[in-house]
Coordinates of C-alpha atoms and ligand atoms in Angstrom, one line a residue:
X319 CA 11.8 -18.8 -16.8
X320 CA 15.7 -20.1 -16.2
X321 CA 16.6 -20.4 -20.2
X322 CA 19.9 -18.9 -20.3
X323 CA 19.9 -16.2 -22.0
X324 CA 22.6 -15.5 -25.3
X325 CA 24.5 -12.5 -25.7
X326 CA 22.8 -10.5 -28.6
X327 CA 26.5 -9.5 -29.8
X328 CA 26.0 -7.7 -33.5
X329 CA 22.8 -6.6 -32.9
X330 CA 22.5 -2.5 -32.5
X331 CA 20.3 -2.0 -29.8
X332 CA 19.0 1.6 -29.3
X333 CA 17.1 1.1 -25.9
X334 CA 19.7 0.1 -23.3
X335 CA 19.5 -3.7 -22.1
X336 CA 17.2 -4.8 -19.9
X337 CA 19.1 -5.6 -16.8
X338 CA 19.3 -9.8 -16.2
X339 CA 17.7 -10.8 -12.4
X340 CA 18.6 -14.0 -10.9
X341 CA 16.3 -14.2 -8.0
X342 CA 17.3 -16.0 -4.6
X343 CA 15.1 -17.3 -2.0
X344 CA 15.5 -18.5 1.0
X345 CA 12.7 -21.2 2.7
X346 CA 12.3 -21.3 6.4
X347 CA 8.6 -22.6 6.4
X348 CA 7.8 -19.5 8.8
X349 CA 6.3 -17.9 6.1
X350 CA 2.3 -19.2 6.1
X351 CA 0.7 -20.1 3.4
X352 CA 4.0 -18.9 0.9
X353 CA 6.8 -21.4 -0.2
X354 CA 9.6 -19.6 -1.1
X355 CA 8.9 -21.3 -5.2
X356 CA 5.9 -19.3 -4.8
X357 CA 7.8 -15.8 -3.1
X358 CA 9.8 -16.0 -6.1
X359 CA 6.9 -16.1 -9.1
X360 CA 5.9 -13.2 -7.5
X361 CA 9.2 -11.4 -7.3
X362 CA 9.9 -12.5 -11.1
X363 CA 6.7 -10.2 -11.9
X364 CA 8.0 -7.6 -9.5
X365 CA 11.7 -8.0 -11.2
X366 CA 9.9 -7.6 -14.8
X367 CA 7.6 -5.0 -14.3
X368 CA 11.2 -3.3 -12.9
X369 CA 11.9 -3.6 -16.1
X370 CA 14.8 -6.6 -15.9
X371 CA 14.5 -9.7 -17.7
X372 CA 14.8 -12.7 -14.8
X373 CA 17.1 -15.5 -16.5
X374 CA 17.1 -18.2 -13.5
X375 CA 16.1 -18.1 -9.7
X376 CA 17.0 -20.8 -7.4
X377 CA 16.1 -21.3 -3.8
X378 CA 17.0 -23.4 -0.5
X379 CA 15.5 -24.9 2.6
X380 CA 17.4 -24.2 5.8
X381 CA 16.0 -23.4 9.3
X382 CA 17.4 -19.6 9.1
X383 CA 18.5 -16.7 6.5
X384 CA 22.7 -17.2 6.7
X385 CA 23.9 -14.3 8.8
X386 CA 26.9 -13.7 6.3
X387 CA 25.5 -14.9 3.0
X388 CA 21.9 -14.7 3.0
X389 CA 21.6 -18.6 2.0
X390 CA 24.2 -20.4 3.0
X391 CA 27.7 -20.7 2.2
X392 CA 27.7 -23.6 -0.5
X393 CA 24.7 -22.1 -2.3
X394 CA 26.3 -18.6 -2.9
X395 CA 29.5 -20.4 -4.7
X396 CA 26.8 -22.2 -6.2
X397 CA 25.6 -19.0 -7.6
X398 CA 29.1 -18.1 -9.0
X399 CA 28.3 -21.1 -11.9
X400 CA 24.5 -19.8 -12.4
X401 CA 25.7 -16.7 -13.1
X402 CA 28.5 -17.9 -15.7
X403 CA 25.8 -19.8 -17.4
X404 CA 23.1 -17.4 -17.5
X405 CA 25.2 -14.0 -17.5
X406 CA 22.7 -12.2 -15.0
X407 CA 24.7 -8.8 -13.8
X408 CA 21.8 -8.5 -11.2
X409 CA 20.8 -10.3 -7.9
X410 CA 17.7 -10.0 -5.9
X411 CA 16.9 -11.7 -2.8
X412 CA 13.7 -12.2 -1.6
X413 CA 14.0 -10.8 1.3
X414 CA 16.1 -7.8 3.1
X415 CA 19.2 -7.8 3.0
X416 CA 22.1 -6.7 5.9
X417 CA 24.6 -4.3 4.5
X418 CA 27.3 -6.7 5.4
X419 CA 25.5 -9.6 3.3
X420 CA 24.7 -7.3 0.6
X421 CA 28.5 -6.5 0.5
X422 CA 29.6 -10.1 1.1
X423 CA 27.4 -11.3 -2.3
X424 CA 28.0 -8.3 -3.9
X425 CA 31.9 -9.1 -3.5
X426 CA 31.6 -12.8 -4.6
X427 CA 30.0 -12.6 -7.8
X428 CA 30.9 -9.0 -8.5
X429 CA 27.4 -7.9 -9.7
X430 CA 25.0 -5.5 -8.0
X431 CA 22.6 -7.0 -5.3
X432 CA 19.4 -5.5 -4.5
X433 CA 16.9 -6.9 -2.2
X434 CA 13.0 -7.1 -2.2
X435 CA 12.3 -4.5 -1.2
X436 CA 14.3 -2.0 -2.9
X437 CA 13.7 -3.8 -5.9
X438 CA 9.7 -2.2 -4.8
X439 CA 10.8 1.0 -4.0
X440 CA 12.8 1.0 -7.7
X441 CA 9.6 0.3 -8.8
X442 CA 7.5 2.9 -7.1
X443 CA 9.9 5.4 -7.9
X444 CA 9.1 4.5 -11.5
X445 CA 5.6 4.6 -11.2
X446 CA 5.8 8.1 -9.2
X447 CA 3.6 10.9 -11.4
X448 CA 2.6 13.2 -8.5
X449 CA 4.1 15.7 -6.8
X450 CA 2.8 14.0 -3.8
X451 CA 3.7 10.6 -4.6
X452 CA 7.1 11.5 -5.7
X453 CA 8.1 12.7 -2.4
X454 CA 6.5 9.8 -0.6
X455 CA 8.8 7.3 -2.5
X456 CA 11.9 9.9 -1.6
X457 CA 11.2 9.6 1.8
X458 CA 10.7 6.0 2.3
X459 CA 14.2 5.5 -0.1
X460 CA 16.1 7.7 2.3
X461 CA 14.0 6.0 5.6
X462 CA 15.4 2.4 3.2
X463 CA 18.8 4.1 3.1
X464 CA 20.0 5.8 6.6
X465 CA 20.2 2.1 8.7
X466 CA 22.2 1.0 5.7
X467 CA 24.9 3.6 6.0
X468 CA 25.1 3.3 9.9
X469 CA 25.0 -0.5 10.0
X470 CA 27.6 -0.7 7.1
X471 CA 30.1 1.3 9.2
X472 CA 29.3 -0.6 12.5
X473 CA 30.3 -3.9 10.6
X474 CA 33.8 -1.8 9.5
X475 CA 34.6 -0.2 12.8
X476 CA 33.7 -4.3 14.3
X477 CA 36.7 -5.6 12.0
X478 CA 38.8 -3.0 11.4
X479 CA 38.2 -0.8 14.6
X480 CA 41.1 1.6 16.5
X481 CA 43.3 4.0 14.7
X482 CA 43.2 4.2 11.0
X483 CA 39.5 3.9 11.1
X484 CA 38.6 7.7 12.4
X485 CA 39.3 10.3 10.9
X486 CA 37.9 11.4 7.3
X487 CA 35.9 8.1 6.6
X488 CA 34.2 8.7 9.9
X489 CA 33.6 12.0 9.6
X490 CA 32.4 11.5 5.9
X491 CA 29.9 9.0 7.1
X492 CA 28.4 11.2 10.1
X493 CA 28.5 13.9 7.0
X494 CA 26.4 11.5 5.3
X495 CA 24.1 10.5 8.0
X496 CA 23.5 14.0 8.8
X497 CA 22.8 15.1 5.6
X498 CA 20.3 12.2 5.2
X499 CA 18.3 12.8 8.5
X500 CA 17.7 16.5 7.4
X501 CA 16.1 15.8 4.0
X502 CA 14.4 13.1 5.9
X503 CA 13.0 16.1 7.9
X504 CA 12.6 18.3 5.7
X505 CA 10.7 15.8 3.2
X506 CA 8.5 14.5 6.0
X507 CA 7.4 18.3 6.6
X508 CA 6.7 18.9 2.6
X509 CA 4.3 15.0 2.9
X510 CA 2.9 16.6 6.0
X511 CA 1.6 19.8 4.2
X512 CA 0.3 17.9 1.6
X513 CA -1.5 16.1 4.0
X514 CA -3.0 19.6 5.3
X515 CA -3.8 20.6 2.3
X516 CA -5.2 17.3 1.0
X517 CA -7.4 17.0 3.5
X518 CA -8.9 21.0 3.6
X519 CA -9.7 19.9 -0.3
X520 CA -11.5 17.0 1.2
X521 CA -13.7 19.0 3.9
X522 CA -14.3 21.7 0.9
X523 CA -15.9 19.1 -1.4
X524 CA -19.1 17.9 -0.9
X525 CA -17.6 14.5 -0.1
X526 CA -18.7 14.8 3.6
X527 CA -22.3 15.1 2.5
X528 CA -22.1 11.6 1.2
X529 CA -20.5 8.0 2.4
X530 CA -17.0 7.2 1.6
X531 CA -15.9 3.9 0.5
X532 CA -12.1 3.1 0.2
X533 CA -10.6 0.8 -2.4
X534 CA -8.1 -1.6 -0.8
X535 CA -6.2 -5.0 -1.9
X536 CA -3.8 -6.9 -3.1
X537 CA -1.7 -5.1 -6.0
X538 CA -3.1 -6.0 -9.7
X539 CA -6.5 -7.6 -7.6
X540 CA -8.3 -5.1 -10.4
X541 CA -9.1 -2.1 -7.8
X542 CA -8.8 0.5 -10.6
X543 CA -11.1 -1.5 -12.8
X544 CA -14.0 -1.8 -10.2
X545 CA -13.3 1.8 -9.7
X546 CA -14.1 2.6 -13.4
X547 CA -16.7 -0.4 -13.8
X548 CA -18.9 1.6 -11.1
X549 CA -18.2 4.8 -12.6
X550 CA -19.1 3.6 -15.9
X551 CA -15.9 5.6 -17.3
X552 CA -12.1 5.3 -17.5
X553 CA -11.3 7.3 -14.6
X554 CA -8.1 5.2 -13.1
X555 CA -5.2 3.8 -14.9
X556 CA -5.8 0.3 -15.7
X557 CA -2.8 -1.8 -16.4
X558 CA -1.5 -5.4 -16.1
X559 CA 1.0 -5.0 -13.9
X560 CA 2.4 -4.5 -10.3
X561 CA 1.3 -1.0 -8.6
X562 CA 0.3 0.9 -11.5
X563 CA -1.9 3.0 -9.2
X564 CA -0.1 5.0 -6.4
X565 CA -2.1 7.7 -6.2
X566 CA -5.6 8.2 -5.0
X567 CA -8.5 8.7 -7.5
X568 CA -11.7 9.7 -5.9
X569 CA -15.5 9.5 -7.9
X570 CA -18.5 9.8 -7.0
X571 CA -21.0 6.7 -7.6
X572 CA -24.2 5.6 -8.1
X573 CA -25.5 3.3 -5.4
X574 CA -28.9 2.8 -6.8
X575 CA -32.6 4.7 -4.6
X576 CA -30.8 8.0 -5.3
X577 CA -28.3 7.1 -3.3
X578 CA -24.1 7.8 -3.7
X579 CA -21.3 7.9 -2.5
X580 CA -17.7 8.8 -3.0
X581 CA -15.5 5.7 -3.7
X582 CA -11.7 6.2 -3.9
X583 CA -9.0 4.0 -5.4
X584 CA -5.7 3.8 -4.4
X585 CA -2.4 2.1 -3.9
X586 CA -2.5 -1.6 -4.0
X587 CA -0.6 -4.2 -1.4
X588 CA 1.8 -6.8 -1.3
X589 CA 3.3 -9.5 0.4
X590 CA 6.6 -8.8 2.1
X591 CA 5.8 -4.7 2.1
X592 CA 8.8 -2.7 2.6
X593 CA 7.4 -0.8 6.0
X594 CA 8.7 2.3 4.6
X595 CA 6.3 2.4 1.8
X596 CA 3.3 2.0 4.9
X597 CA 5.0 4.8 6.3
X598 CA 5.9 6.9 3.9
X599 CA 2.2 7.2 2.5
X600 CA 0.3 7.4 4.9
X601 CA -0.8 10.7 3.5
X602 CA -2.2 9.3 0.7
X603 CA -3.6 5.9 2.4
X604 CA -4.7 8.5 4.5
X605 CA -8.1 7.9 2.5
X606 CA -8.4 4.2 3.6
X607 CA -8.3 5.9 7.0
X608 CA -10.9 8.4 6.1
X609 CA -13.1 6.2 4.6
X610 CA -16.7 4.7 6.2
X611 CA -16.8 1.1 4.4
X612 CA -13.7 -0.8 3.1
X613 CA -14.5 -2.5 -0.5
X614 CA -11.7 -5.0 -0.3
X615 CA -10.9 -5.9 -3.7
X616 CA -9.6 -10.1 -4.2
X617 CA -8.5 -11.5 -7.6
X618 CA -10.9 -14.8 -6.9
X619 CA -9.3 -16.1 -10.1
X620 CA -5.1 -16.4 -8.0
X621 CA -5.0 -19.7 -6.1
X622 CA -3.5 -17.9 -3.6
X623 CA -6.0 -15.4 -2.7
X624 CA -5.9 -16.5 0.8
X625 CA -2.5 -15.2 1.5
X626 CA -3.0 -11.6 -0.4
X627 CA -5.8 -11.1 2.2
X628 CA -3.9 -12.2 5.0
X629 CA -1.3 -9.4 3.7
X630 CA -3.6 -7.0 3.1
X631 CA -5.3 -7.5 6.9
X632 CA -1.6 -6.8 8.1
X633 CA -1.8 -3.4 6.4
X634 CA -4.8 -2.2 7.2
X635 CA -4.1 -3.6 10.6
X636 CA -0.7 -1.5 10.7
X637 CA -2.7 1.6 9.1
X638 CA -5.5 1.2 12.2
X639 CA -8.4 0.4 9.5
X640 CA -8.0 -3.0 10.0
X641 CA -11.8 -3.4 11.7
X642 CA -13.5 -0.7 9.5
X643 CA -16.8 -1.9 7.9
X644 CA -15.9 -4.0 4.8
X645 CA -17.6 -5.8 1.9
X646 CA -15.3 -8.7 0.3
X647 CA -15.5 -8.6 -3.5
X648 CA -14.8 -11.4 -5.6
X649 CA -13.0 -10.4 -8.5
X650 CA -12.1 -11.8 -11.6
X651 CA -15.3 -13.6 -11.9
X652 CA -15.2 -14.3 -15.5
X653 CA -11.8 -16.2 -15.4
X654 CA -14.1 -18.9 -12.9
X655 CA -15.9 -21.5 -13.6
X656 CA -19.4 -20.0 -13.5
X657 CA -20.4 -23.4 -11.4
X658 CA -18.9 -21.6 -8.8
X659 CA -19.0 -18.5 -9.6
X660 CA -22.8 -18.7 -8.8
X661 CA -22.2 -20.5 -6.0
X662 CA -23.4 -24.6 -7.2
X663 CA -20.2 -25.8 -7.2
X664 CA -16.6 -25.8 -4.9
X665 CA -15.3 -21.8 -5.2
X666 CA -13.6 -19.7 -2.9
X667 CA -16.3 -18.7 -1.3
X668 CA -16.5 -16.0 2.3
X669 CA -19.8 -15.5 3.5
X670 CA -21.0 -11.7 2.1
X671 CA -18.6 -11.9 -0.5
X672 CA -19.9 -10.6 -3.2
X673 CA -18.5 -12.5 -6.7
X674 CA -18.4 -9.6 -9.8
X675 CA -16.2 -8.7 -13.1
X676 CA -14.8 -5.3 -13.4
X677 CA -14.3 -5.9 -16.5
X678 CA -17.3 -7.7 -17.9
X679 CA -19.5 -6.2 -15.5
X680 CA -20.9 -9.2 -13.8
X681 CA -22.6 -8.8 -10.4
X682 CA -21.5 -5.3 -10.4
X683 CA -26.0 -4.3 -9.0
X684 CA -25.6 -6.9 -6.6
X685 CA -22.2 -4.8 -5.7
X686 CA -24.2 -1.8 -5.7
X687 CA -27.0 -3.0 -3.7
X688 CA -24.9 -4.7 -0.9
X689 CA -22.4 -1.4 -0.7
X690 CA -25.4 0.3 0.2
X691 CA -27.3 -1.9 2.4
X692 CA -23.9 -1.9 4.2
X693 CA -24.0 2.0 4.9
X694 CA -27.2 2.0 6.1
X695 CA -26.4 -0.1 8.5
X696 CA -23.3 1.9 9.7
X697 CA -25.8 4.9 10.5
X698 CA -26.1 5.8 13.9
X699 CA -28.6 7.2 16.2
X700 CA -28.1 10.7 17.5
X701 CA -29.9 12.9 19.7
X702 CA -27.8 16.3 21.1
X703 CA -27.4 20.0 21.1
X704 CA -25.3 21.8 19.0
X705 CA -25.1 25.4 19.6
X706 CA -26.4 28.3 16.3
X707 CA -22.9 28.5 15.5
X708 CA -22.6 25.0 14.1
X709 CA -24.7 26.0 10.5
X710 CA -22.1 24.4 8.6
X711 CA -22.5 21.2 10.1
X712 CA -26.3 21.7 10.8
X713 CA -26.4 22.3 6.9
X714 CA -24.8 19.5 5.5
X715 CA -26.5 17.0 8.4
X716 CA -30.1 18.3 7.0
X717 CA -29.2 17.4 3.1
X718 CA -28.4 13.7 5.0
X719 CA -32.0 14.0 5.1
X720 CA -32.7 11.6 7.6
X721 CA -32.7 13.4 10.6
X722 CA -35.4 16.2 12.6
X723 CA -33.9 19.7 13.4
X724 CA -35.3 21.4 16.2
X725 CA -34.6 24.4 16.9
X726 CA -34.7 26.0 20.5
X727 CA -33.8 29.2 21.9
X728 CA -30.7 28.5 22.8
X729 CA -29.2 25.9 20.7
X730 CA -30.7 23.1 18.4
X731 CA -31.7 19.5 19.0
X732 CA -30.4 17.5 16.1
X733 CA -32.1 14.0 16.8
X734 CA -32.1 10.8 14.1
X735 CA -29.6 8.4 12.0
X736 CA -26.6 9.9 10.2
X737 CA -23.3 8.3 9.0
X738 CA -20.5 7.7 11.7
X739 CA -18.4 9.8 10.6
X740 CA -21.5 12.5 10.3
X741 CA -22.2 11.7 14.0
X742 CA -18.8 11.5 15.2
X743 CA -18.9 15.3 14.1
X744 CA -22.1 16.1 16.0
X745 CA -20.5 14.1 19.1
X746 CA -17.5 16.7 19.2
X747 CA -19.8 19.9 18.2
X748 CA -22.8 18.7 21.3
X749 CA -19.6 17.8 23.8
X750 CA -17.7 21.6 23.1
X751 CA -21.1 22.9 23.3
X752 CA -22.3 21.9 26.7
X753 CA -18.8 23.2 27.7
X754 CA -19.2 26.2 26.8
X755 CA -22.5 26.3 28.4
X756 CA -20.8 25.1 31.6
X757 CA -18.4 27.8 31.4
X758 CA -20.7 30.2 31.4
X759 CA -22.2 29.2 34.1
X760 CA -25.4 28.0 32.3
X761 CA -26.0 24.4 32.9
X762 CA -26.3 21.9 30.5
X763 CA -27.9 22.1 27.4
X764 CA -32.1 22.4 27.0
Ligands
GTP2109 N1 -10.1 -11.0 -16.6 C1 -10.1 -9.9 -15.6 N2 -9.3 -9.3 -15.7 C2 -10.0 -7.8 -15.0 C3 -10.7 -8.7 -13.9 N3 -10.5 -6.6 -13.2 C4 -9.4 -6.4 -13.9 N4 -8.6 -7.3 -14.5 C5 -7.5 -7.2 -15.3 O1 -6.2 -7.2 -14.0 C6 -5.2 -6.3 -14.2 C7 -5.1 -5.4 -13.0 O2 -5.8 -4.3 -12.8 P1 -5.8 -2.9 -12.6 O3 -7.5 -2.6 -12.3 O4 -5.3 -2.4 -13.0 O5 -5.6 -3.9 -10.5 P2 -5.1 -2.9 -9.9 O6 -5.5 -3.7 -8.2 O7 -5.4 -1.9 -10.2 O8 -3.1 -2.9 -9.5 P3 -2.8 -2.0 -9.0 O9 -3.0 -0.5 -9.0 O10 -1.7 -2.1 -10.2 O11 -2.5 -2.3 -7.7 C8 -5.3 -5.3 -15.6 O12 -5.5 -6.2 -16.9 C9 -7.5 -6.1 -16.1 O13 -7.4 -5.3 -17.0 C10 -11.9 -8.8 -14.4 O14 -12.5 -8.8 -13.3 N5 -11.4 -9.7 -15.2
MG2110 MG1 -4.7 0.2 -9.8

């Protein structure tokens, strides 16, 4: 990773040469489970995914990040020497930089300086294919830029201040900020439109008749490969790179015993995922919130799977899906010692987890059976009265075939067991119905 990269003078290159990136991190010892070195390996992977060539990396143990230089002043000066040695033209820091830290490093090194968040945003921008994906990425980028404009100004006005710092400079900045804010507002409206039409399509299709399963997990864990394996065809894009998937893909998957579920593959998570992205991708990630259960795919062959799981949990909590029923799937079992995956030797075992290989098909039948069992265990007992007008809802309830309907004079009694989403809809319909009855002075349901 740190081999100096020689000039390729004399070579005619058709494609623009890859940017030469140098990576730097600070180890404060506060990032549970992660050393700066581990995090840098991941950062290198991100930089390569974004199209850069990593020519070197450094980290420093410090109690805190330096407010002026990110790393200590001395270390920052060492980077000047590293630059003449490796000829990097891009510096990437492992944590978010303040505008003043970025500016200080840029003037010292005379190269472009970006932080991990911006790198991730850039990868998302490169991989966004659909209208919705592009909208969300642009929204996240604007949200990332806005405070940076503001704080840059605060910083300048503090050092300069007073006479000469007002006038065109300020009004230009005010204009920029206003333009960005207006754009953010527009983008949010458009994202919301997309979200609404997606919700309508989701309702319109047969998916609500079936249980829904959301695949979640760290980026590159094999989520898309698993969906393809479960469906039996190549429906989702699989690539050995980070954030190959940005847009959700949903397919019907057979679970056995005639049961089926709609399984959705979506964007992966990563350590230090910019919060702007989580916010902007709420529309996409709503598939996760709507799911009856989550299938958490873990790359069992990755030494850091415990930390990966912690990151996934944090993001799920942020989305409000952290305590959804979940089946943990240890993927890439083919890369493990066979004794380990069969439970005969020490392995990354977690109670209730299923070992599979999405690549070879190992364990998929067990996974289908476990998923079916989990879904069935979640069904909720209902006994409610809904009006005849709720015909569409009743039709869906009937198709599940686990309830009995009693047709009364005034309304229909529904009792039996249904999936939680359906139970929620029934409870709401029943509550509305009894409110209507009360208003009409007809007393409660029969
Ligand atoms: N050896 C092995 N490789 C696997 C397995 N499952 C997936 N992979 C590989 O892991 C890489 C990532 O797979 P994807 O399915 O794209 O992973 P993902 O979780 O969808 O990743 P993102 O969409 O980028 O977040 C690809 O190179 C797959 O071929 C497996 O069971 N065994
Ligand atoms: Mg994927």
